[in-house]
Tab-separated table of N, CA and C in Angstrom:
chain	number	residue	atom	x	y	z
A	154	MET	N	-33.957	-58.516	93.855
A	154	MET	CA	-34.272	-57.498	93.103
A	154	MET	C	-35.710	-57.079	93.549
A	155	PRO	N	-35.786	-55.796	93.783
A	155	PRO	CA	-37.174	-55.252	94.197
A	155	PRO	C	-38.175	-55.572	93.002
A	156	PRO	N	-39.323	-56.015	93.504
A	156	PRO	CA	-40.412	-56.208	92.543
A	156	PRO	C	-40.740	-55.319	91.485
A	157	ILE	N	-40.573	-54.027	91.856
A	157	ILE	CA	-40.759	-52.870	90.915
A	157	ILE	C	-39.920	-52.889	89.734
A	158	VAL	N	-38.670	-53.211	90.181
A	158	VAL	CA	-37.595	-53.249	89.026
A	158	VAL	C	-37.785	-54.568	88.043
A	159	LEU	N	-38.074	-55.707	88.840
A	159	LEU	CA	-38.378	-57.025	88.117
A	159	LEU	C	-39.559	-56.714	87.251
A	160	ASP	N	-40.648	-56.007	87.540
A	160	ASP	CA	-41.742	-55.987	86.817
A	160	ASP	C	-41.315	-54.993	85.427
A	161	ARG	N	-40.437	-53.974	85.614
A	161	ARG	CA	-39.845	-53.377	84.393
A	161	ARG	C	-39.167	-54.189	83.529
A	162	LEU	N	-38.425	-55.047	83.937
A	162	LEU	CA	-37.477	-55.945	83.351
A	162	LEU	C	-38.138	-57.052	82.536
A	163	LYS	N	-39.198	-57.543	83.177
A	163	LYS	CA	-39.878	-58.913	82.714
A	163	LYS	C	-40.055	-58.843	81.189
A	164	PRO	N	-40.761	-57.879	80.525
A	164	PRO	CA	-40.895	-57.900	79.094
A	164	PRO	C	-39.514	-58.212	78.321
A	165	HIS	N	-38.350	-57.861	78.812
A	165	HIS	CA	-37.238	-58.066	78.163
A	165	HIS	C	-36.376	-59.255	78.569
A	166	LEU	N	-36.952	-60.043	79.488
A	166	LEU	CA	-36.192	-61.227	79.788
A	166	LEU	C	-36.445	-62.581	78.960
A	167	THR	N	-35.563	-63.417	78.744
A	167	THR	CA	-35.816	-64.685	78.248
A	167	THR	C	-35.101	-65.739	79.026
A	168	LEU	N	-35.822	-66.832	79.189
A	168	LEU	CA	-35.348	-68.058	80.016
A	168	LEU	C	-34.288	-68.626	79.215
A	169	VAL	N	-33.098	-68.803	79.504
A	169	VAL	CA	-32.142	-69.654	78.779
A	169	VAL	C	-31.668	-70.866	79.688
A	170	ARG	N	-31.627	-71.837	79.059
A	170	ARG	CA	-31.039	-73.113	79.650
A	170	ARG	C	-29.614	-73.401	79.244
A	171	LEU	N	-28.743	-73.419	80.163
A	171	LEU	CA	-27.240	-73.602	79.927
A	171	LEU	C	-26.898	-75.045	80.394
A	172	VAL	N	-25.700	-75.493	79.913
A	172	VAL	CA	-25.255	-76.537	80.338
A	172	VAL	C	-23.787	-76.228	80.812
A	173	ARG	N	-23.315	-77.079	81.652
A	173	ARG	CA	-21.995	-76.789	82.239
A	173	ARG	C	-20.873	-76.600	81.205
A	174	GLY	N	-20.134	-75.547	81.320
A	174	GLY	CA	-19.041	-75.398	80.093
A	174	GLY	C	-19.418	-74.460	79.051
A	175	ASP	N	-20.808	-73.897	79.112
A	175	ASP	CA	-21.275	-72.934	78.157
A	175	ASP	C	-20.429	-71.633	78.451
A	176	GLU	N	-20.054	-71.004	77.384
A	176	GLU	CA	-19.431	-69.642	77.442
A	176	GLU	C	-20.297	-68.573	77.363
A	177	LEU	N	-20.532	-67.732	78.217
A	177	LEU	CA	-21.506	-66.675	78.226
A	177	LEU	C	-20.977	-65.284	77.498
A	178	PHE	N	-19.787	-65.090	77.739
A	178	PHE	CA	-19.145	-63.928	77.110
A	178	PHE	C	-17.700	-63.975	77.251
A	179	ARG	N	-16.876	-63.032	76.394
A	179	ARG	CA	-15.435	-63.075	76.378
A	179	ARG	C	-15.066	-61.736	76.703
A	180	ALA	N	-13.857	-61.708	77.416
A	180	ALA	CA	-13.175	-60.453	77.758
A	180	ALA	C	-12.909	-59.487	76.449
A	181	ARG	N	-12.966	-58.246	76.486
A	181	ARG	CA	-12.738	-57.330	75.519
A	181	ARG	C	-13.758	-57.211	74.217
A	182	GLU	N	-14.825	-58.018	74.393
A	182	GLU	CA	-15.833	-58.193	73.280
A	182	GLU	C	-17.032	-57.459	73.863
A	183	PRO	N	-17.748	-56.745	72.715
A	183	PRO	CA	-18.988	-56.045	73.287
A	183	PRO	C	-19.993	-56.935	74.026
A	184	LEU	N	-20.573	-56.534	75.023
A	184	LEU	CA	-21.549	-57.165	75.819
A	184	LEU	C	-23.031	-57.292	75.147
A	185	GLN	N	-23.312	-58.385	74.879
A	185	GLN	CA	-24.619	-58.486	73.990
A	185	GLN	C	-25.710	-58.865	75.035
A	186	VAL	N	-25.729	-59.485	76.101
A	186	VAL	CA	-26.688	-59.759	77.102
A	186	VAL	C	-25.991	-59.855	78.382
A	187	VAL	N	-27.184	-59.863	79.386
A	187	VAL	CA	-26.611	-60.074	80.829
A	187	VAL	C	-27.479	-61.059	81.323
A	188	HIS	N	-26.892	-61.849	82.151
A	188	HIS	CA	-27.422	-63.142	82.655
A	188	HIS	C	-27.710	-63.053	84.138
A	189	PHE	N	-28.953	-63.349	84.620
A	189	PHE	CA	-29.447	-63.431	85.973
A	189	PHE	C	-29.409	-64.748	86.280
A	190	PRO	N	-28.559	-65.384	86.895
A	190	PRO	CA	-28.637	-66.860	87.152
A	190	PRO	C	-29.713	-67.167	88.297
A	191	GLU	N	-30.575	-68.104	88.009
A	191	GLU	CA	-31.667	-68.467	88.980
A	191	GLU	C	-31.212	-69.726	89.718
A	192	THR	N	-30.777	-70.683	89.083
A	192	THR	CA	-30.423	-72.049	89.646
A	192	THR	C	-29.017	-72.490	89.389
A	193	ALA	N	-28.173	-71.623	89.224
A	193	ALA	CA	-26.749	-71.961	88.714
A	193	ALA	C	-25.848	-70.885	89.304
A	194	VAL	N	-24.586	-71.312	89.193
A	194	VAL	CA	-23.444	-70.490	89.638
A	194	VAL	C	-22.546	-70.249	88.385
A	195	VAL	N	-22.315	-68.901	88.232
A	195	VAL	CA	-21.697	-68.621	86.968
A	195	VAL	C	-20.162	-68.395	87.462
A	196	SER	N	-19.164	-68.924	86.769
A	196	SER	CA	-17.686	-68.819	87.142
A	196	SER	C	-17.176	-67.877	86.021
A	197	PHE	N	-16.402	-66.914	86.611
A	197	PHE	CA	-15.523	-66.063	85.834
A	197	PHE	C	-14.156	-66.728	85.715
A	198	VAL	N	-13.671	-67.063	84.393
A	198	VAL	CA	-12.443	-67.799	84.281
A	198	VAL	C	-11.565	-66.842	83.435
A	199	SER	N	-10.312	-66.963	84.021
A	199	SER	CA	-9.112	-66.348	83.235
A	199	SER	C	-8.202	-67.321	82.657
A	200	ARG	N	-7.812	-67.239	81.413
A	200	ARG	CA	-6.705	-68.122	80.897
A	200	ARG	C	-5.401	-67.496	81.007
A	201	LEU	N	-4.576	-68.211	81.647
A	201	LEU	CA	-3.240	-67.639	81.932
A	201	LEU	C	-2.320	-67.989	80.549
A	202	LYS	N	-1.213	-67.288	80.545
A	202	LYS	CA	-0.228	-67.434	79.376
A	202	LYS	C	0.067	-68.944	79.253
A	203	SER	N	0.242	-69.583	80.493
A	203	SER	CA	0.577	-71.038	80.484
A	203	SER	C	-0.358	-71.993	79.860
A	204	GLY	N	-1.647	-71.441	79.562
A	204	GLY	CA	-2.678	-72.258	79.072
A	204	GLY	C	-3.690	-72.753	80.162
A	205	GLU	N	-3.136	-72.686	81.564
A	205	GLU	CA	-4.128	-73.077	82.602
A	205	GLU	C	-5.131	-71.980	82.845
A	206	THR	N	-6.127	-72.425	83.381
A	206	THR	CA	-7.438	-71.472	83.726
A	206	THR	C	-7.453	-71.235	85.293
A	207	LEU	N	-7.918	-70.034	85.614
A	207	LEU	CA	-8.080	-69.632	86.883
A	207	LEU	C	-9.458	-69.107	87.075
A	208	ASP	N	-10.139	-69.569	88.130
A	208	ASP	CA	-11.345	-68.995	88.540
A	208	ASP	C	-11.115	-67.670	89.282
A	209	VAL	N	-11.766	-66.520	88.761
A	209	VAL	CA	-11.540	-65.293	89.368
A	209	VAL	C	-12.696	-64.633	89.979
A	210	GLY	N	-13.896	-65.407	89.729
A	210	GLY	CA	-15.049	-64.880	90.526
A	210	GLY	C	-16.293	-65.832	90.285
A	211	LEU	N	-17.299	-65.635	91.034
A	211	LEU	CA	-18.477	-66.458	91.034
A	211	LEU	C	-19.672	-65.592	91.177
A	212	VAL	N	-20.806	-66.002	90.605
A	212	VAL	CA	-21.986	-65.196	90.698
A	212	VAL	C	-23.217	-66.267	90.725
A	213	GLY	N	-23.896	-66.082	91.678
A	213	GLY	CA	-25.110	-66.911	91.888
A	213	GLY	C	-26.393	-66.244	91.741
A	214	ARG	N	-27.504	-66.722	92.240
A	214	ARG	CA	-28.778	-66.096	92.047
A	214	ARG	C	-29.014	-64.630	92.728
A	215	ASP	N	-28.086	-64.274	93.396
A	215	ASP	CA	-28.107	-62.975	94.022
A	215	ASP	C	-27.340	-61.811	93.132
A	216	GLY	N	-27.028	-62.298	91.986
A	216	GLY	CA	-26.252	-61.296	91.047
A	216	GLY	C	-26.577	-61.406	89.642
A	217	LEU	N	-25.739	-60.746	89.096
A	217	LEU	CA	-25.880	-60.801	87.386
A	217	LEU	C	-24.478	-61.028	86.884
A	218	ALA	N	-24.569	-61.761	85.844
A	218	ALA	CA	-23.267	-62.152	85.026
A	218	ALA	C	-22.942	-61.231	83.877
A	219	ALA	N	-22.160	-60.338	84.342
A	219	ALA	CA	-21.711	-59.219	83.212
A	219	ALA	C	-20.904	-58.161	83.977
A	220	THR	N	-19.844	-57.822	83.401
A	220	THR	CA	-18.847	-56.905	84.113
A	220	THR	C	-19.185	-55.409	83.670
A	221	ALA	N	-19.903	-55.202	82.644
A	221	ALA	CA	-20.222	-53.854	82.340
A	221	ALA	C	-21.677	-54.013	81.491
A	222	VAL	N	-22.618	-53.255	81.872
A	222	VAL	CA	-23.949	-53.168	81.372
A	222	VAL	C	-24.349	-51.970	80.676
A	223	PHE	N	-23.313	-51.216	80.084
A	223	PHE	CA	-23.675	-49.934	79.463
A	223	PHE	C	-23.415	-50.249	77.895
A	224	PRO	N	-24.204	-49.539	77.129
A	224	PRO	CA	-23.759	-49.826	75.722
A	224	PRO	C	-22.487	-49.193	75.175
A	225	GLY	N	-21.737	-50.079	74.398
A	225	GLY	CA	-20.438	-49.564	73.929
A	225	GLY	C	-19.297	-49.804	74.895
A	226	ILE	N	-19.589	-50.445	76.104
A	226	ILE	CA	-18.616	-50.826	76.926
A	226	ILE	C	-18.169	-52.336	76.745
A	227	THR	N	-16.920	-52.521	76.653
A	227	THR	CA	-16.371	-53.948	76.389
A	227	THR	C	-15.969	-54.536	77.855
A	228	THR	N	-16.181	-55.835	77.868
A	228	THR	CA	-15.841	-56.484	79.181
A	228	THR	C	-14.264	-56.793	79.275
């Protein structure tokens, strides 16, 4: 992220410590926060009708964990 963008975001950022298995957001629910992983990999998981889960995407320190970041948009 360019330093000028980071400087504008810093006042709005909060460091959050997560543990493996924490749920960050759910599909079709309003997005409340956006996560910028620093030392983690976030896995996007889809639950199949059979009950099995499927990893459908990964985000690391080069991305953000949110599928929509506009007010009123659901994931």
